[in-house]
Short mmCIF file of C-alpha atoms and ligand atoms in Angstrom, two decimals:
data_model
loop_
_atom_site.label_atom_id
_atom_site.label_comp_id
_atom_site.label_asym_id
_atom_site.label_seq_id
_atom_site.Cartn_x
_atom_site.Cartn_y
_atom_site.Cartn_z
CA MET A 905 -25.79 193.83 -2.89
CA LYS A 906 -28.57 196.00 -3.62
CA LYS A 907 -27.54 199.63 -4.62
CA GLN A 908 -28.72 202.54 -2.23
CA ILE A 909 -30.94 205.05 -4.09
CA ILE A 910 -29.93 208.50 -3.88
CA THR A 911 -32.40 211.20 -4.48
CA LEU A 912 -31.65 214.63 -5.97
CA SER A 913 -33.17 217.82 -6.37
CA ILE A 914 -31.24 220.08 -8.88
CA GLY A 915 -31.81 223.68 -9.09
CA GLY A 916 -32.60 224.79 -12.83
CA SER A 917 -30.50 227.89 -12.48
CA LEU A 918 -27.34 225.78 -12.23
CA LEU A 919 -28.18 223.86 -15.39
CA VAL A 920 -29.49 226.87 -17.22
CA PRO A 921 -28.01 229.97 -15.59
CA ASP A 922 -28.95 232.02 -18.65
CA ILE A 923 -28.45 229.63 -21.49
CA PRO A 924 -27.94 225.82 -20.92
CA ASP A 925 -24.29 225.33 -19.37
CA VAL A 926 -23.40 222.36 -21.20
CA ASP A 927 -20.10 222.09 -19.45
CA TYR A 928 -21.70 221.77 -16.18
CA ILE A 929 -24.42 219.30 -17.18
CA LYS A 930 -21.65 217.09 -18.63
CA LYS A 931 -19.64 217.37 -15.50
CA ILE A 932 -22.39 216.21 -13.11
CA ALA A 933 -23.50 213.82 -15.53
CA LYS A 934 -19.48 212.28 -15.10
CA ILE A 935 -20.23 212.05 -11.38
CA PHE A 936 -23.57 210.39 -11.67
CA ARG A 937 -21.93 207.87 -14.25
CA LYS A 938 -18.79 207.37 -12.14
CA HIS A 939 -20.83 206.54 -8.53
CA SER A 940 -23.52 204.56 -10.45
CA LYS A 941 -21.47 201.50 -10.15
CA LYS A 942 -22.71 201.72 -6.34
CA TYR A 943 -25.54 203.99 -6.04
CA LYS A 944 -28.73 204.41 -7.98
CA PHE A 945 -29.85 207.74 -8.63
CA ALA A 946 -33.26 209.51 -8.80
CA ILE A 947 -32.76 213.01 -10.36
CA VAL A 948 -35.52 215.77 -10.38
CA THR A 949 -34.67 219.13 -11.96
CA GLY A 950 -35.87 222.49 -11.12
CA GLY A 951 -37.02 225.17 -13.71
CA GLY A 952 -34.82 227.97 -12.84
CA ALA A 953 -35.16 231.48 -14.29
CA ASP A 954 -37.04 230.28 -17.48
CA ALA A 955 -39.74 228.79 -15.16
CA ARG A 956 -40.16 232.32 -13.38
CA VAL A 957 -40.28 233.93 -17.01
CA TYR A 958 -43.03 231.80 -18.15
CA ALA A 959 -45.06 231.77 -15.01
CA ARG A 960 -45.02 235.46 -15.04
CA ALA A 961 -45.98 235.64 -18.63
CA MET A 962 -48.78 233.03 -18.05
CA ARG A 963 -50.19 234.79 -14.84
CA GLN A 964 -50.49 238.20 -16.92
CA ILE A 965 -52.32 236.52 -19.71
CA TYR A 966 -54.57 234.23 -18.04
CA LYS A 967 -54.82 235.54 -14.56
CA ASN A 968 -54.81 231.95 -13.36
CA GLU A 969 -52.03 230.55 -10.79
CA PHE A 970 -52.66 226.97 -11.75
CA LEU A 971 -51.93 227.65 -15.38
CA ALA A 972 -48.98 229.92 -14.48
CA ASP A 973 -47.42 226.62 -12.54
CA GLN A 974 -48.31 224.53 -15.48
CA GLY A 975 -46.18 226.92 -17.73
CA ALA A 976 -43.34 226.85 -15.11
CA ILE A 977 -43.62 223.00 -15.03
CA LEU A 978 -42.56 222.71 -18.71
CA SER A 979 -39.16 224.52 -17.78
CA THR A 980 -38.48 221.81 -15.48
CA TRP A 981 -38.85 219.19 -18.13
CA GLN A 982 -37.11 220.84 -20.53
CA ASN A 983 -34.30 220.92 -17.77
CA ALA A 984 -34.69 217.39 -17.14
CA TYR A 985 -34.14 216.67 -20.87
CA LEU A 986 -30.60 218.34 -20.67
CA VAL A 987 -29.61 215.91 -18.04
CA LEU A 988 -31.16 213.01 -19.88
CA ALA A 989 -29.24 213.95 -22.80
CA ALA A 990 -26.13 213.59 -20.75
CA LEU A 991 -26.83 210.39 -19.32
CA GLN A 992 -28.82 208.65 -22.17
CA ASP A 993 -26.42 205.61 -22.46
CA ILE A 994 -26.98 204.49 -18.54
CA SER A 995 -30.17 206.02 -17.77
CA TYR A 996 -33.82 205.32 -18.22
CA LYS A 997 -34.62 206.52 -21.70
CA LYS A 998 -37.66 208.55 -20.82
CA LEU A 999 -39.02 211.15 -18.47
CA PRO A 1000 -41.37 209.37 -16.04
CA GLN A 1001 -44.88 210.87 -15.96
CA SER A 1002 -45.52 209.42 -12.61
CA PHE A 1003 -44.00 208.44 -9.47
CA ASP A 1004 -44.91 204.89 -10.05
CA GLU A 1005 -43.40 204.92 -13.51
CA ALA A 1006 -40.21 206.32 -12.11
CA ALA A 1007 -40.15 203.61 -9.19
CA GLU A 1008 -40.48 201.13 -11.63
CA ALA A 1009 -37.79 202.33 -13.94
CA LEU A 1010 -35.61 202.23 -10.98
CA ASP A 1011 -35.93 198.56 -10.84
CA HIS A 1012 -34.31 198.02 -13.98
CA ASN A 1013 -32.01 201.39 -14.56
CA ASP A 1014 -29.30 203.10 -12.24
CA ILE A 1015 -30.38 206.52 -12.97
CA VAL A 1016 -33.91 207.91 -13.71
CA ILE A 1017 -34.67 211.67 -14.10
CA MET A 1018 -37.91 213.46 -13.73
CA GLY A 1019 -39.34 217.10 -14.09
CA GLY A 1020 -42.21 218.81 -11.96
CA THR A 1021 -45.64 217.04 -11.68
CA ILE A 1022 -48.61 218.84 -10.37
CA PRO A 1023 -49.18 222.69 -9.99
CA GLY A 1024 -48.83 224.22 -6.74
CA THR A 1025 -45.61 222.76 -5.67
CA THR A 1026 -42.03 222.85 -6.66
CA THR A 1027 -39.52 220.18 -7.77
CA ASP A 1028 -38.01 220.21 -4.02
CA THR A 1029 -41.64 218.26 -2.93
CA VAL A 1030 -41.56 216.19 -5.90
CA ALA A 1031 -37.93 214.85 -5.13
CA VAL A 1032 -39.17 214.08 -1.40
CA LEU A 1033 -42.40 212.77 -2.83
CA LEU A 1034 -40.11 210.36 -5.10
CA ALA A 1035 -37.73 209.64 -2.38
CA GLU A 1036 -40.70 208.56 0.29
CA ARG A 1037 -42.03 206.42 -3.15
CA ILE A 1038 -38.64 204.36 -3.79
CA ASP A 1039 -37.58 204.13 -0.12
CA SER A 1040 -34.81 206.67 -0.68
CA LYS A 1041 -33.14 207.51 2.88
CA ARG A 1042 -31.27 210.46 1.37
CA VAL A 1043 -32.11 213.60 -0.53
CA ILE A 1044 -29.46 215.84 -1.85
CA ASN A 1045 -30.62 219.41 -2.76
CA VAL A 1046 -28.28 221.08 -4.95
CA SER A 1047 -28.70 224.67 -5.71
CA ASN A 1048 -27.06 228.09 -5.72
CA VAL A 1049 -27.09 228.37 -2.11
CA ASP A 1050 -24.31 226.62 0.10
CA GLY A 1051 -26.56 225.43 2.82
CA ILE A 1052 -29.26 226.59 5.21
CA TYR A 1053 -28.78 229.82 6.87
CA THR A 1054 -30.24 231.06 9.94
CA ARG A 1055 -31.72 234.20 8.15
CA ASP A 1056 -31.31 235.09 4.38
CA PRO A 1057 -27.78 236.09 4.06
CA LYS A 1058 -28.48 238.08 1.14
CA LYS A 1059 -30.31 240.72 3.76
CA ASP A 1060 -28.77 239.95 6.90
CA LYS A 1061 -24.75 239.86 7.59
CA LYS A 1062 -25.56 238.08 10.91
CA ALA A 1063 -26.76 234.91 9.06
CA LYS A 1064 -25.12 231.85 9.92
CA LYS A 1065 -24.74 228.80 7.76
CA LEU A 1066 -25.85 225.68 10.00
CA SER A 1067 -23.86 222.38 9.48
CA LEU A 1068 -26.71 220.15 11.09
CA MET A 1069 -30.18 220.94 11.82
CA LYS A 1070 -33.25 219.21 12.68
CA HIS A 1071 -36.03 218.33 10.38
CA GLU A 1072 -38.86 220.65 12.49
CA ASP A 1073 -36.23 223.66 12.36
CA LEU A 1074 -36.33 223.16 8.75
CA ALA A 1075 -40.13 223.00 8.30
CA LYS A 1076 -40.43 226.06 10.40
CA LEU A 1077 -37.86 228.35 8.14
CA ALA A 1078 -39.38 227.03 5.02
CA ALA A 1079 -42.92 228.01 6.18
CA GLU A 1080 -41.65 231.41 6.93
CA LYS A 1081 -40.56 232.02 3.30
CA ASP A 1082 -43.75 230.29 1.77
CA THR A 1083 -45.71 232.60 -0.61
CA ARG A 1084 -47.37 229.70 -2.74
CA LYS A 1085 -46.61 231.81 -5.96
CA ALA A 1086 -45.14 230.29 -9.23
CA GLY A 1087 -41.56 230.78 -9.50
CA GLU A 1088 -40.91 232.02 -5.85
CA ASN A 1089 -37.72 231.13 -4.50
CA PHE A 1090 -37.92 229.25 -1.04
CA VAL A 1091 -35.08 227.97 0.90
CA PHE A 1092 -36.58 224.40 0.40
CA ASP A 1093 -40.40 224.13 -0.06
CA VAL A 1094 -42.22 223.98 3.35
CA LEU A 1095 -44.11 220.82 2.19
CA ALA A 1096 -40.67 219.28 0.79
CA SER A 1097 -39.47 220.12 4.31
CA LYS A 1098 -42.37 218.73 6.29
CA LEU A 1099 -42.39 215.28 3.99
CA LEU A 1100 -38.67 214.76 4.79
CA HIS A 1101 -39.72 215.16 8.66
CA ARG A 1102 -42.40 212.86 8.25
CA SER A 1103 -40.39 209.95 6.74
CA GLY A 1104 -37.33 210.71 8.63
CA ILE A 1105 -35.18 211.27 5.24
CA GLU A 1106 -31.90 212.89 5.49
CA GLY A 1107 -31.67 216.07 3.74
CA HIS A 1108 -28.14 217.54 2.57
CA PHE A 1109 -28.06 221.05 1.07
CA ILE A 1110 -25.14 221.78 -1.05
CA SER A 1111 -23.91 224.23 -3.58
CA GLY A 1112 -23.88 222.57 -7.01
CA LYS A 1113 -21.01 224.95 -7.88
CA LYS A 1114 -18.80 222.90 -5.48
CA LEU A 1115 -18.51 219.54 -7.31
CA ASN A 1116 -16.47 217.94 -4.68
CA ASP A 1117 -19.36 218.49 -1.93
CA LEU A 1118 -21.81 216.77 -4.63
CA GLU A 1119 -19.41 213.79 -4.54
CA ASN A 1120 -19.00 213.88 -0.85
CA ALA A 1121 -22.62 214.27 -0.29
CA ILE A 1122 -23.18 210.97 -2.55
CA ILE A 1123 -20.67 209.11 -0.80
CA CYS A 1124 -21.56 209.91 2.90
CA LYS A 1125 -18.56 211.90 3.33
CA LYS A 1126 -18.44 215.29 5.50
CA HIS A 1127 -19.37 218.38 3.15
CA ASN A 1128 -19.56 222.14 3.56
CA GLY A 1129 -23.41 222.24 3.09
CA THR A 1130 -26.16 221.56 5.85
CA VAL A 1131 -27.37 218.09 6.95
CA VAL A 1132 -30.77 217.99 8.09
CA ARG A 1133 -31.84 214.82 10.21
CA LYS A 1134 -33.62 213.67 13.26
P1 LIG B 557 -38.46 224.80 -9.30
O1 LIG B 557 -38.95 223.47 -8.42
O2 LIG B 557 -37.78 224.73 -10.39
O3 LIG B 557 -38.70 226.12 -8.34
O4 LIG B 557 -40.06 225.14 -9.91
P2 LIG B 557 -37.32 226.57 -7.84
O5 LIG B 557 -36.82 226.08 -6.79
O6 LIG B 557 -37.85 228.25 -7.75
O7 LIG B 557 -36.35 226.64 -8.82
P3 LIG B 557 -34.80 226.60 -9.21
O8 LIG B 557 -34.39 225.73 -8.07
O9 LIG B 557 -34.18 227.87 -9.50
O10 LIG B 557 -34.64 225.76 -10.27
C1 LIG B 557 -40.44 226.40 -10.55
C2 LIG B 557 -41.76 226.62 -10.52
O11 LIG B 557 -42.66 225.56 -11.17
C3 LIG B 557 -43.83 225.13 -10.69
C4 LIG B 557 -43.86 226.38 -9.42
O12 LIG B 557 -44.72 227.39 -10.10
C5 LIG B 557 -42.59 226.65 -8.96
O13 LIG B 557 -42.33 227.81 -8.48
N1 LIG B 557 -43.86 223.96 -10.32
C6 LIG B 557 -42.71 223.17 -10.42
C7 LIG B 557 -45.18 223.26 -10.02
O14 LIG B 557 -46.22 224.09 -9.97
N2 LIG B 557 -45.13 221.96 -9.63
C8 LIG B 557 -43.88 221.15 -9.81
O15 LIG B 557 -44.17 219.97 -9.52
C9 LIG B 557 -42.85 221.73 -10.13
#
C-alpha cells in the first residue's frame, strides 16, 4: 500500500530554544522513525529566535527587508540540518533546494527535510506549498502554542482554544496578525492559511512539548490541539 505523506512545520524555537535542544531533536526523530513504517514525512523547520536576531541585524545594516529575510532563512536551514543529523540513516541525505527536488526525493525516501525558500514568506507557507506539491493531505504545525485561540492568550484572559475550526476562519485570524516583517510571529502565516484553504488540506496545530499529541496527530487520533478543515 502507498504510504500517506504527512507534512510538518516545526517551530525553530522548539529545536533551538536557546542552544540546540539535542535531546528534544532526538525524541522527535524517534517518533518519525517509528511511524515511518506506515507514513512518509515531509518536514520543514523554522528559524526560531536566531532567525529574528539575524533578521534584525541584517535590517539594521542593509535597511532592506529582502536581505533581512535572506539572513533569517539561513537559520531555518541550520535547524533543518539538526533534524537531518538525527535522521540521516533513513532520510534523504540532503536538504532539497526546491519543491521539485523534495517531491522527487520523497519518491525514494520516507523522510525529507527542508528549510525556508524565498524571502517574504515563512516556513509555514513553505510547508503548505510543499504539501500541495507532493499531494499531502495533512499538515501538522508543531510550535510553542498548543492550538489556535480566539484571541491572543498572552494578552487576553478570555481567549479560548478552539478544537475545530474552518479554513476561512483561520485565514481571517492570520490576516489580522500579518505584518510582513522578517522574524515576526504569526499564529500561522496568512498565505499558508489561504493555501490550506484553497487545497482543502487538513491543518493540525499542536504543542511540540506534548509528544503524545504529536504522535496522535500523526496517527489520526484525537489530540489536544486545533484541527482546521473544510
Ligand atoms: P520562520 O518560518 O521560522 O518564522 O521564519 P517563525 O514562525 O517566526 O519562527 P519559529 O516558528 O519560531 O521558528 C523566520 C523568518 O525567516 C524568513 C522570514 O523573515 C521569517 O519571518 N523566511 C523564512 C523567509 O523569508 N522565507 C522562508 O521561506 C522562510
